[in-house]
Short mmCIF file of C-alpha atoms (C1' of nucleotides) in Angstrom, two decimals:
data_model
loop_
_atom_site.label_atom_id
_atom_site.label_comp_id
_atom_site.label_asym_id
_atom_site.label_seq_id
_atom_site.Cartn_x
_atom_site.Cartn_y
_atom_site.Cartn_z
CA MET A 1 -30.49 -35.79 44.95
CA ALA A 2 -28.44 -37.46 47.52
CA ARG A 3 -28.75 -39.65 50.49
CA PRO A 4 -29.71 -37.25 53.43
CA THR A 5 -28.02 -37.60 56.76
CA THR A 6 -30.15 -39.38 59.38
CA GLY A 7 -30.15 -38.14 62.94
CA ASP A 8 -27.58 -35.64 64.31
CA LYS A 9 -24.27 -37.34 63.53
CA PRO A 10 -22.06 -34.54 64.68
CA GLN A 11 -23.86 -34.44 68.06
CA ASP A 12 -23.65 -38.05 68.49
CA ILE A 13 -19.94 -37.97 67.80
CA ARG A 14 -19.37 -35.09 70.20
CA ARG A 15 -21.36 -36.82 73.04
CA ALA A 16 -19.56 -40.16 72.40
CA THR A 17 -16.15 -38.42 72.35
CA VAL A 18 -16.80 -36.57 75.55
CA ASP A 19 -18.01 -39.75 77.24
CA GLU A 20 -15.05 -41.74 76.06
CA VAL A 21 -12.37 -39.20 76.91
CA SER A 22 -13.75 -38.64 80.41
CA ALA A 23 -13.87 -42.45 80.83
CA VAL A 24 -10.24 -43.32 79.65
CA GLY A 25 -8.35 -40.15 79.22
CA SER A 26 -7.69 -37.98 76.23
CA THR A 27 -4.52 -39.72 75.01
CA SER A 28 -5.56 -43.33 75.28
CA VAL A 29 -8.89 -42.67 73.67
CA SER A 30 -9.61 -44.78 70.58
CA VAL A 31 -11.58 -43.75 67.54
CA ASN A 32 -12.89 -47.32 67.21
CA LYS A 33 -14.48 -47.10 70.61
CA ILE A 34 -15.96 -43.59 69.97
CA ALA A 35 -17.60 -45.04 67.04
CA ALA A 36 -18.98 -47.93 68.85
CA ARG A 37 -20.21 -45.70 71.59
CA ALA A 38 -21.89 -43.33 69.22
CA GLY A 39 -23.49 -46.33 67.35
CA LEU A 40 -21.76 -45.39 64.18
CA SER A 41 -19.00 -47.08 62.15
CA VAL A 42 -15.46 -45.78 62.05
CA GLY A 43 -15.76 -44.72 58.56
CA THR A 44 -18.63 -42.30 59.46
CA ILE A 45 -16.37 -40.60 62.00
CA TYR A 46 -13.82 -39.96 59.33
CA ARG A 47 -16.49 -38.42 57.15
CA TYR A 48 -16.87 -35.69 59.69
CA HIS A 49 -13.30 -35.42 60.93
CA ARG A 50 -10.00 -35.69 59.07
CA SER A 51 -7.97 -37.42 61.84
CA LYS A 52 -8.10 -38.40 65.44
CA ASP A 53 -6.32 -35.26 66.54
CA GLU A 54 -8.73 -33.07 64.44
CA LEU A 55 -11.71 -34.86 66.13
CA LEU A 56 -10.41 -34.28 69.62
CA PHE A 57 -9.42 -30.69 69.06
CA SER A 58 -12.67 -29.85 67.31
CA VAL A 59 -14.81 -31.37 70.22
CA PHE A 60 -12.41 -29.53 72.67
CA MET A 61 -13.22 -26.18 70.87
CA GLU A 62 -16.87 -26.84 70.97
CA VAL A 63 -16.83 -27.41 74.68
CA LYS A 64 -14.70 -24.41 75.22
CA ARG A 65 -17.16 -22.26 73.36
CA ASP A 66 -20.06 -23.60 75.35
CA ILE A 67 -18.34 -22.96 78.66
CA HIS A 68 -17.48 -19.47 77.61
CA ALA A 69 -21.04 -18.76 76.35
CA ALA A 70 -22.42 -20.02 79.63
CA MET A 71 -20.29 -17.54 81.54
CA MET A 72 -21.08 -14.64 79.33
CA THR A 73 -24.77 -15.41 79.31
CA ALA A 74 -24.68 -15.43 83.09
CA ALA A 75 -22.95 -12.08 83.20
CA ALA A 76 -25.25 -10.51 80.49
CA ASP A 77 -27.95 -9.16 82.83
CA ARG A 78 -25.81 -8.09 85.67
CA GLN A 79 -24.72 -4.57 86.40
CA GLY A 80 -21.14 -3.82 87.55
CA PRO A 81 -18.06 -5.90 87.74
CA ALA A 82 -18.73 -7.52 91.21
CA ALA A 83 -22.03 -8.86 90.13
CA ARG A 84 -20.75 -9.91 86.63
CA ILE A 85 -17.59 -11.60 87.87
CA ARG A 86 -19.66 -13.36 90.54
CA ALA A 87 -22.15 -14.54 87.94
CA MET A 88 -19.38 -15.80 85.66
CA TRP A 89 -17.71 -17.64 88.47
CA PHE A 90 -20.84 -19.58 89.51
CA ALA A 91 -21.70 -20.24 85.79
CA LEU A 92 -18.32 -21.83 85.43
CA VAL A 93 -18.63 -24.04 88.50
CA ASP A 94 -22.28 -24.77 87.49
CA TYR A 95 -21.25 -25.98 84.06
CA GLY A 96 -18.83 -28.42 85.67
CA PHE A 97 -21.67 -29.71 87.85
CA GLN A 98 -24.03 -30.24 85.00
CA ALA A 99 -21.68 -31.47 82.42
CA PRO A 100 -18.83 -33.08 84.30
CA GLY A 101 -17.61 -34.98 81.20
CA ASP A 102 -17.31 -31.74 79.15
CA PHE A 103 -15.18 -30.23 81.83
CA GLN A 104 -13.01 -33.28 82.23
CA LEU A 105 -12.30 -33.40 78.62
CA VAL A 106 -11.04 -29.62 78.79
CA GLU A 107 -9.09 -30.40 81.81
CA LEU A 108 -7.41 -33.42 80.34
CA MET A 109 -6.64 -31.82 77.08
CA SER A 110 -5.43 -28.65 78.62
CA SER A 111 -2.92 -30.71 80.70
CA GLU A 112 -1.16 -31.80 77.52
CA THR A 113 1.29 -30.02 75.39
CA ARG A 114 -0.52 -29.58 72.07
CA VAL A 115 0.81 -27.54 69.24
CA GLN A 116 -2.73 -26.69 68.19
CA PHE A 117 -3.29 -24.95 71.51
CA SER A 118 -0.68 -22.28 71.66
CA GLY A 119 -1.24 -19.90 68.86
CA ASN A 120 -4.89 -20.66 68.34
CA GLU A 121 -6.57 -17.30 67.79
CA GLU A 122 -10.16 -18.27 68.89
CA LEU A 123 -8.76 -19.64 72.18
CA LYS A 124 -6.90 -16.29 72.76
CA GLN A 125 -10.11 -14.39 71.99
CA LEU A 126 -12.21 -16.21 74.54
CA GLN A 127 -9.34 -15.63 77.02
CA SER A 128 -9.04 -12.00 76.40
CA GLU A 129 -12.82 -11.46 76.84
CA VAL A 130 -12.62 -12.87 80.33
CA LEU A 131 -9.62 -10.73 81.10
CA GLY A 132 -11.51 -7.73 79.94
CA GLU A 133 -14.26 -8.23 82.45
CA ILE A 134 -11.67 -8.39 85.23
CA GLN A 135 -10.01 -5.25 83.85
CA LYS A 136 -13.21 -3.29 84.33
CA GLY A 137 -13.30 -4.42 87.90
CA VAL A 138 -9.70 -3.10 88.48
CA ASP A 139 -10.49 0.13 86.70
CA ASP A 140 -13.54 1.08 88.82
CA GLY A 141 -11.86 0.08 92.16
CA THR A 142 -13.85 -3.00 92.77
CA LEU A 143 -10.91 -5.30 92.46
CA VAL A 144 -7.52 -4.98 93.98
CA ASN A 145 -5.13 -3.02 91.77
CA THR A 146 -2.72 -5.70 90.50
CA ASN A 147 -2.07 -7.65 87.35
CA VAL A 148 -5.38 -8.89 85.63
CA ARG A 149 -3.85 -12.26 84.95
CA THR A 150 -3.00 -12.72 88.55
CA ILE A 151 -6.56 -12.05 89.49
CA GLU A 152 -7.81 -14.38 86.97
CA THR A 153 -5.53 -17.25 88.13
CA VAL A 154 -6.73 -16.77 91.81
CA LEU A 155 -10.31 -16.69 90.69
CA ALA A 156 -10.34 -19.51 88.13
CA SER A 157 -8.12 -21.94 89.90
CA PRO A 158 -10.54 -23.01 92.77
CA ALA A 159 -13.44 -23.11 90.31
CA ILE A 160 -11.57 -25.52 88.05
CA THR A 161 -10.65 -27.53 91.18
CA LEU A 162 -14.24 -27.76 92.29
CA ALA A 163 -15.48 -28.67 88.88
CA ARG A 164 -12.92 -31.37 88.48
CA ARG A 165 -13.80 -33.03 91.75
CA VAL A 166 -17.39 -33.25 90.66
CA ALA A 167 -16.25 -34.56 87.20
CA MET A 168 -14.26 -37.35 89.02
CA GLY A 169 -17.25 -38.12 91.29
CA ARG A 170 -14.71 -38.04 94.02
CA GLN A 171 -16.97 -36.23 96.38
CA VAL A 172 -20.33 -34.60 96.61
CA ILE A 173 -20.08 -30.86 96.89
CA ASP A 174 -22.93 -28.89 98.26
CA ASP A 175 -23.94 -25.42 97.39
CA ASP A 176 -22.73 -23.97 100.83
CA GLU A 177 -19.11 -25.30 100.01
CA VAL A 178 -19.21 -23.53 96.77
CA GLU A 179 -20.47 -20.39 98.35
CA ARG A 180 -17.80 -20.54 100.99
CA ILE A 181 -15.05 -20.88 98.59
CA PHE A 182 -16.26 -17.91 96.56
CA THR A 183 -16.40 -15.90 99.63
CA LEU A 184 -12.74 -16.60 100.40
CA VAL A 185 -11.57 -15.97 96.91
CA TRP A 186 -13.55 -12.73 96.68
CA ARG A 187 -11.97 -11.66 100.06
CA GLY A 188 -8.71 -12.13 98.28
CA VAL A 189 -9.35 -10.17 95.03
CA ALA A 190 -11.82 -7.53 96.23
CA ALA A 191 -10.23 -4.09 96.89
CA ASP A 192 -12.07 -3.49 100.20
CA ARG A 193 -14.15 -5.67 102.45
CA GLN A 194 -17.85 -5.62 101.70
CA GLY A 195 -19.88 -7.25 104.51
CA LEU A 196 -17.29 -9.78 105.57
CA SER A 197 -17.49 -11.72 108.82
CA GLY A 198 -14.07 -12.62 110.31
CA MET B 1 26.30 -65.84 95.12
CA ALA B 2 24.33 -64.16 92.38
CA ARG B 3 24.59 -61.68 89.72
CA PRO B 4 24.63 -58.22 91.29
CA THR B 5 22.41 -55.39 90.08
CA THR B 6 24.43 -52.77 88.06
CA GLY B 7 23.57 -49.15 88.28
CA ASP B 8 20.41 -47.89 90.01
CA LYS B 9 17.60 -49.52 87.84
CA PRO B 10 14.72 -48.35 90.09
CA GLN B 11 15.88 -44.85 89.69
CA ASP B 12 16.43 -45.10 85.97
CA ILE B 13 12.82 -46.55 85.69
CA ARG B 14 11.33 -43.74 87.71
CA ARG B 15 13.06 -41.04 85.80
CA ALA B 16 12.03 -42.65 82.47
CA THR B 17 8.44 -43.06 83.58
CA VAL B 18 8.14 -39.47 84.75
CA ASP B 19 9.63 -38.36 81.42
CA GLU B 20 7.45 -40.55 79.34
CA VAL B 21 4.15 -39.75 81.20
CA SER B 22 4.88 -35.93 81.11
CA ALA B 23 5.55 -36.33 77.36
CA VAL B 24 2.59 -38.45 76.17
CA GLY B 25 0.18 -38.58 79.18
CA SER B 26 -0.49 -41.13 81.81
CA THR B 27 -3.00 -43.27 79.95
CA SER B 28 -1.30 -43.58 76.55
CA VAL B 29 2.01 -44.27 78.16
CA SER B 30 3.73 -47.44 76.91
CA VAL B 31 5.97 -49.78 78.90
CA ASN B 32 8.05 -50.50 75.84
CA LYS B 33 8.84 -46.85 75.39
CA ILE B 34 9.61 -46.37 79.22
CA ALA B 35 12.10 -49.31 78.84
CA ALA B 36 13.67 -47.74 75.71
CA ARG B 37 14.00 -44.32 77.44
CA ALA B 38 15.52 -45.96 80.57
CA GLY B 39 18.05 -47.94 78.38
CA LEU B 40 16.62 -51.17 79.71
CA SER B 41 14.76 -53.98 78.17
CA VAL B 42 11.09 -54.53 78.84
CA GLY B 43 11.73 -57.67 80.77
CA THR B 44 13.85 -55.69 83.29
CA ILE B 45 10.91 -53.32 84.02
CA TYR B 46 8.78 -56.36 84.74
CA ARG B 47 11.39 -57.58 87.28
CA TYR B 48 10.85 -54.51 89.24
CA HIS B 49 7.11 -53.91 88.85
CA ARG B 50 4.27 -56.49 88.49
CA SER B 51 2.23 -54.65 85.88
CA LYS B 52 1.98 -51.39 84.01
CA ASP B 53 -0.59 -50.10 86.43
CA GLU B 54 1.56 -51.01 89.39
CA LEU B 55 4.53 -49.23 87.86
CA LEU B 56 2.55 -46.14 87.21
CA PHE B 57 1.02 -46.11 90.69
CA SER B 58 4.35 -46.84 92.44
CA VAL B 59 6.06 -43.95 90.65
CA PHE B 60 3.05 -41.69 91.48
CA MET B 61 3.38 -42.52 95.16
CA GLU B 62 7.02 -41.85 95.17
CA VAL B 63 6.59 -38.38 93.66
CA LYS B 64 3.65 -37.74 96.14
CA ARG B 65 5.98 -38.59 99.03
CA ASP B 66 8.64 -36.31 97.64
CA ILE B 67 6.27 -33.36 97.32
CA HIS B 68 4.89 -33.82 100.78
CA ALA B 69 8.36 -34.14 102.27
CA ALA B 70 9.42 -30.97 100.59
CA MET B 71 6.47 -29.12 102.06
CA MET B 72 7.00 -30.56 105.53
CA THR B 73 10.73 -29.77 105.48
CA ALA B 74 10.06 -26.23 104.42
CA ALA B 75 7.67 -25.80 107.35
CA ALA B 76 9.94 -27.58 109.90
CA ASP B 77 11.89 -24.62 111.09
CA ARG B 78 9.06 -22.06 110.99
CA GLN B 79 7.13 -20.85 113.98
CA GLY B 80 3.36 -20.42 113.96
CA PRO B 81 0.73 -21.29 111.38
CA ALA B 82 1.15 -18.17 109.16
CA ALA B 83 4.90 -18.80 108.58
CA ARG B 84 4.55 -22.49 108.30
CA ILE B 85 1.67 -22.43 105.75
CA ARG B 86 3.47 -19.84 103.75
CA ALA B 87 6.51 -21.91 103.62
CA MET B 88 4.58 -25.01 102.54
CA TRP B 89 2.88 -23.10 99.85
CA PHE B 90 6.11 -21.79 98.40
CA ALA B 91 7.65 -25.19 98.74
CA LEU B 92 4.82 -26.74 96.69
CA VAL B 93 5.14 -24.12 93.92
CA ASP B 94 8.99 -24.40 93.94
CA TYR B 95 8.82 -28.23 93.49
CA GLY B 96 6.66 -27.67 90.46
CA PHE B 97 9.24 -25.29 89.17
CA GLN B 98 12.21 -27.56 89.70
CA ALA B 99 10.56 -30.96 88.72
CA PRO B 100 7.94 -29.92 86.32
CA GLY B 101 7.64 -33.58 85.02
CA ASP B 102 7.02 -34.92 88.51
CA PHE B 103 4.27 -32.45 88.95
CA GLN B 104 2.73 -33.15 85.66
CA LEU B 105 2.60 -36.80 86.44
CA VAL B 106 0.77 -36.17 89.71
CA GLU B 107 -1.68 -33.89 87.87
CA LEU B 108 -2.37 -36.24 85.03
CA MET B 109 -2.81 -39.30 87.23
CA SER B 110 -5.07 -37.40 89.70
CA SER B 111 -7.25 -36.47 86.83
CA GLU B 112 -8.26 -39.97 86.22
CA THR B 113 -10.64 -42.22 88.22
CA ARG B 114 -8.34 -44.91 89.52
CA VAL B 115 -9.52 -47.59 91.88
CA GLN B 116 -6.19 -47.60 93.68
CA PHE B 117 -6.62 -43.85 94.63
CA SER B 118 -9.64 -43.77 96.75
CA GLY B 119 -9.13 -45.81 99.79
CA ASN B 120 -5.32 -45.68 99.75
CA GLU B 121 -4.37 -45.17 103.43
CA GLU B 122 -0.98 -43.54 102.81
CA LEU B 123 -2.49 -41.01 100.55
CA LYS B 124 -5.12 -40.13 103.17
CA GLN B 125 -2.37 -39.79 105.78
CA LEU B 126 -0.49 -37.19 103.64
CA GLN B 127 -3.65 -35.22 103.11
CA SER B 128 -4.54 -35.20 106.85
CA GLU B 129 -1.01 -33.85 107.87
CA VAL B 130 -1.61 -30.86 105.53
CA LEU B 131 -5.09 -30.30 106.85
CA GLY B 132 -3.65 -30.47 110.38
CA GLU B 133 -1.45 -27.63 109.64
CA ILE B 134 -4.41 -25.51 108.49
CA GLN B 135 -6.46 -26.57 111.49
CA LYS B 136 -3.78 -25.00 113.85
CA GLY B 137 -4.21 -21.73 111.80
CA VAL B 138 -7.81 -21.73 112.37
CA ASP B 139 -7.53 -22.60 116.03
CA ASP B 140 -5.25 -19.81 116.99
CA GLY B 141 -7.24 -17.30 114.99
CA THR B 142 -4.70 -16.75 112.20
CA LEU B 143 -7.02 -18.11 109.54
CA VAL B 144 -10.63 -17.36 108.88
CA ASN B 145 -13.00 -19.55 110.97
CA THR B 146 -14.32 -21.86 108.23
CA ASN B 147 -14.06 -25.40 107.00
CA VAL B 148 -10.32 -26.53 106.72
CA ARG B 149 -11.00 -28.31 103.55
CA THR B 150 -12.36 -25.11 102.13
CA ILE B 151 -9.31 -23.27 103.10
CA GLU B 152 -7.08 -26.02 101.65
CA THR B 153 -8.96 -25.83 98.37
CA VAL B 154 -8.39 -22.15 98.15
CA LEU B 155 -4.81 -22.25 99.03
CA ALA B 156 -3.74 -25.32 96.86
CA SER B 157 -5.71 -24.63 93.58
CA PRO B 158 -3.64 -21.62 92.46
CA ALA B 159 -0.36 -23.42 93.63
CA ILE B 160 -1.29 -26.35 91.30
CA THR B 161 -2.26 -24.09 88.56
CA LEU B 162 1.06 -22.34 88.68
CA ALA B 163 3.15 -25.42 88.85
CA ARG B 164 1.07 -26.94 85.93
CA ARG B 165 1.81 -23.87 83.73
CA VAL B 166 5.44 -24.30 84.36
CA ALA B 167 5.24 -27.95 83.70
CA MET B 168 3.68 -27.25 80.37
CA GLY B 169 6.28 -24.70 79.59
CA ARG B 170 3.34 -22.59 78.49
CA GLN B 171 4.77 -19.44 80.01
CA VAL B 172 7.52 -18.29 82.24
CA ILE B 173 6.38 -17.23 85.63
CA ASP B 174 8.70 -14.95 87.69
CA ASP B 175 8.92 -14.83 91.38
CA ASP B 176 6.90 -11.61 91.47
CA GLU B 177 3.87 -13.20 90.04
CA VAL B 178 4.13 -16.08 92.56
CA GLU B 179 4.49 -13.66 95.33
CA ARG B 180 1.44 -11.72 94.03
CA ILE B 181 -0.74 -14.72 93.80
CA PHE B 182 0.13 -15.80 97.25
CA THR B 183 -0.68 -12.25 98.64
CA LEU B 184 -4.14 -12.44 97.14
CA VAL B 185 -4.84 -15.99 98.35
CA TRP B 186 -3.60 -15.09 101.82
CA ARG B 187 -5.93 -12.11 101.88
CA GLY B 188 -8.69 -14.52 101.29
CA VAL B 189 -7.91 -17.04 104.05
CA ALA B 190 -6.30 -14.85 106.67
CA ALA B 191 -8.74 -13.86 109.54
CA ASP B 192 -7.64 -10.16 109.66
CA ARG B 193 -5.57 -8.01 107.31
CA GLN B 194 -1.86 -7.86 108.09
CA GLY B 195 -0.15 -5.21 106.26
CA LEU B 196 -2.28 -5.04 103.07
CA SER B 197 -2.22 -2.32 100.56
CA GLY B 198 -5.67 -1.75 98.92
"C1'" DT C 1 35.81 -76.61 87.94
"C1'" DT C 2 31.05 -77.09 88.63
"C1'" DA C 3 26.59 -76.05 90.27
"C1'" DA C 4 23.52 -72.92 91.97
"C1'" DT C 5 21.33 -68.46 91.98
"C1'" DT C 6 19.82 -64.20 90.52
"C1'" DA C 7 19.94 -60.11 86.85
"C1'" DA C 8 19.00 -58.88 82.43
"C1'" DT C 9 17.84 -59.54 77.64
"C1'" DG C 10 14.72 -59.23 73.66
"C1'" DA C 11 12.11 -61.97 70.01
"C1'" DG C 12 7.70 -62.77 69.82
"C1'" DC C 13 2.39 -63.37 70.85
"C1'" DA C 14 -2.36 -61.99 71.04
"C1'" DA C 15 -4.84 -58.01 71.25
"C1'" DT C 16 -5.54 -53.27 69.91
"C1'" DT C 17 -4.61 -49.13 67.47
"C1'" DG C 18 -5.68 -45.27 63.70
"C1'" DC C 19 -7.15 -45.35 59.28
"C1'" DT C 20 -8.49 -46.99 54.38
"C1'" DC C 21 -11.56 -48.24 50.78
"C1'" DA C 22 -14.56 -51.37 48.18
"C1'" DT C 23 -19.20 -51.95 48.87
"C1'" DT C 24 -23.95 -50.99 49.97
"C1'" DG C 25 -27.98 -47.97 51.12
"C1'" DT C 26 -30.95 -43.92 49.96
"C1'" DC C 27 -32.56 -40.28 48.01
"C1'" DA C 28 -33.83 -36.78 43.52
"C1'" DA C 29 -34.02 -36.06 38.77
"C1'" DT C 30 -34.66 -38.10 34.62
"C1'" DA D 1 -36.86 -48.04 35.87
"C1'" DT D 2 -32.36 -46.07 35.49
"C1'" DT D 3 -28.83 -42.99 36.78
"C1'" DG D 4 -25.85 -39.84 39.54
"C1'" DA D 5 -24.62 -38.25 43.91
"C1'" DC D 6 -23.81 -38.63 48.58
"C1'" DA D 7 -24.16 -41.26 53.44
"C1'" DA D 8 -22.78 -44.98 55.79
"C1'" DT D 9 -20.76 -49.32 56.51
"C1'" DG D 10 -17.28 -52.63 58.36
"C1'" DA D 11 -13.57 -56.03 57.02
"C1'" DG D 12 -9.03 -55.49 57.17
"C1'" DC D 13 -4.13 -53.62 57.15
"C1'" DA D 14 0.18 -52.09 59.13
"C1'" DA D 15 1.81 -50.64 63.38
"C1'" DT D 16 1.83 -50.78 68.22
"C1'" DT D 17 0.47 -52.52 72.79
"C1'" DG D 18 1.26 -55.03 77.58
"C1'" DC D 19 3.47 -58.94 78.73
"C1'" DT D 20 5.89 -63.74 78.67
"C1'" DC D 21 9.62 -66.71 78.65
"C1'" DA D 22 13.54 -69.20 76.86
"C1'" DT D 23 18.06 -67.69 76.96
"C1'" DT D 24 22.35 -65.58 78.34
"C1'" DA D 25 25.45 -62.92 81.83
"C1'" DA D 26 27.59 -62.49 86.15
"C1'" DT D 27 28.47 -63.72 90.56
"C1'" DT D 28 29.44 -67.06 94.79
"C1'" DA D 29 29.74 -71.72 97.24
"C1'" DA D 30 31.40 -76.11 97.08
#
DNA sequence: TTAATTAATGAGCAATTGCTCATTGTCAAT
DNA sequence: ATTGACAATGAGCAATTGCTCATTAATTAA
């Protein structure tokens, strides 16, 4: 008894938002242009989102969830902290390789001071799940016995750097380089040396 | 035989630009607001800079030079790659602590695909000086024998992450955390272990 | 004084922004 | 057919943008 939605508008909007943000930046992005890119009218965007801020934050959260899910799925069939963390790390980098725009959106929006960010419970939840995986590694002696956040910083930073480079198309990064970086990072955070070559 | 400039306008413009960019982002920044923040009129900005793009890029380059100089100065009186690289690393983090806005501007502008960036000779020069320092470490056996760019990525990424956190005021980072992070990173890139505790 | 030269101003223009809302399209039930 | 309900449209508004340029301020040389 109503006009049905044609196509998958939310998905179109998300795709257009990611494309536009990764093209012009998260702050100078324009709703009018997102609508044009999605092949929709502005009004339609405002049927699905209350404001520009809400639109950006909602797409940001979707992407965050996807990245988190990719990491957790990769870890799912691995046994033990070493294999799980390695799988999560490569999943993170891989996500950046396959969806550079998604990654750039997250990066750009994280570089801003947004009230919505600090204090968001779901965001905290995702973060603590990752820290939990690291904690297991510390507990069983796989990882060096230090602050989990410290370890997380050392692990995540190069992964983010790598993914960002791909997102910017600045340079091509081959699998060997990714492997080399993980090797160095793992040397740093692993408690003992497991098959290292000077 | 002409009206003299009063005050240091270029410096006022730089400060206002850094503040405005770190407040609203590099793409949505407005020349009108920079002028207002600097206590100048728009026209004056355009006496010193040809366009908005040129203004942003010129301030970006100034900051880049400052950061580079801080690293090189810190390394100047150190002997040997280990001490020099350590000094450079802490100088980089320290810069981010003391001038968060500067750091945020560099970060935000580097996250964009700007034609001016790739192909800029001065930028390449700064980068190659840093890589040269690392190369010395590889040559004399201090650092692990792998690609210098790989080592640079592993070293720089957490430093950038740290500085960004400070820039965003997201959390307070004490000296111990900085030291802990450097310890882990150095474990990763150093050829042998020098006084490490599991 | 007067002329020449440069510094600095800020009203204002064309273009673009986020967002609204009157209108039209499309379905199910009557 | 007609009606009620929702989906989707896009012209248009008030505000803001990057930038211009006619004007004024401040100085020295003649």
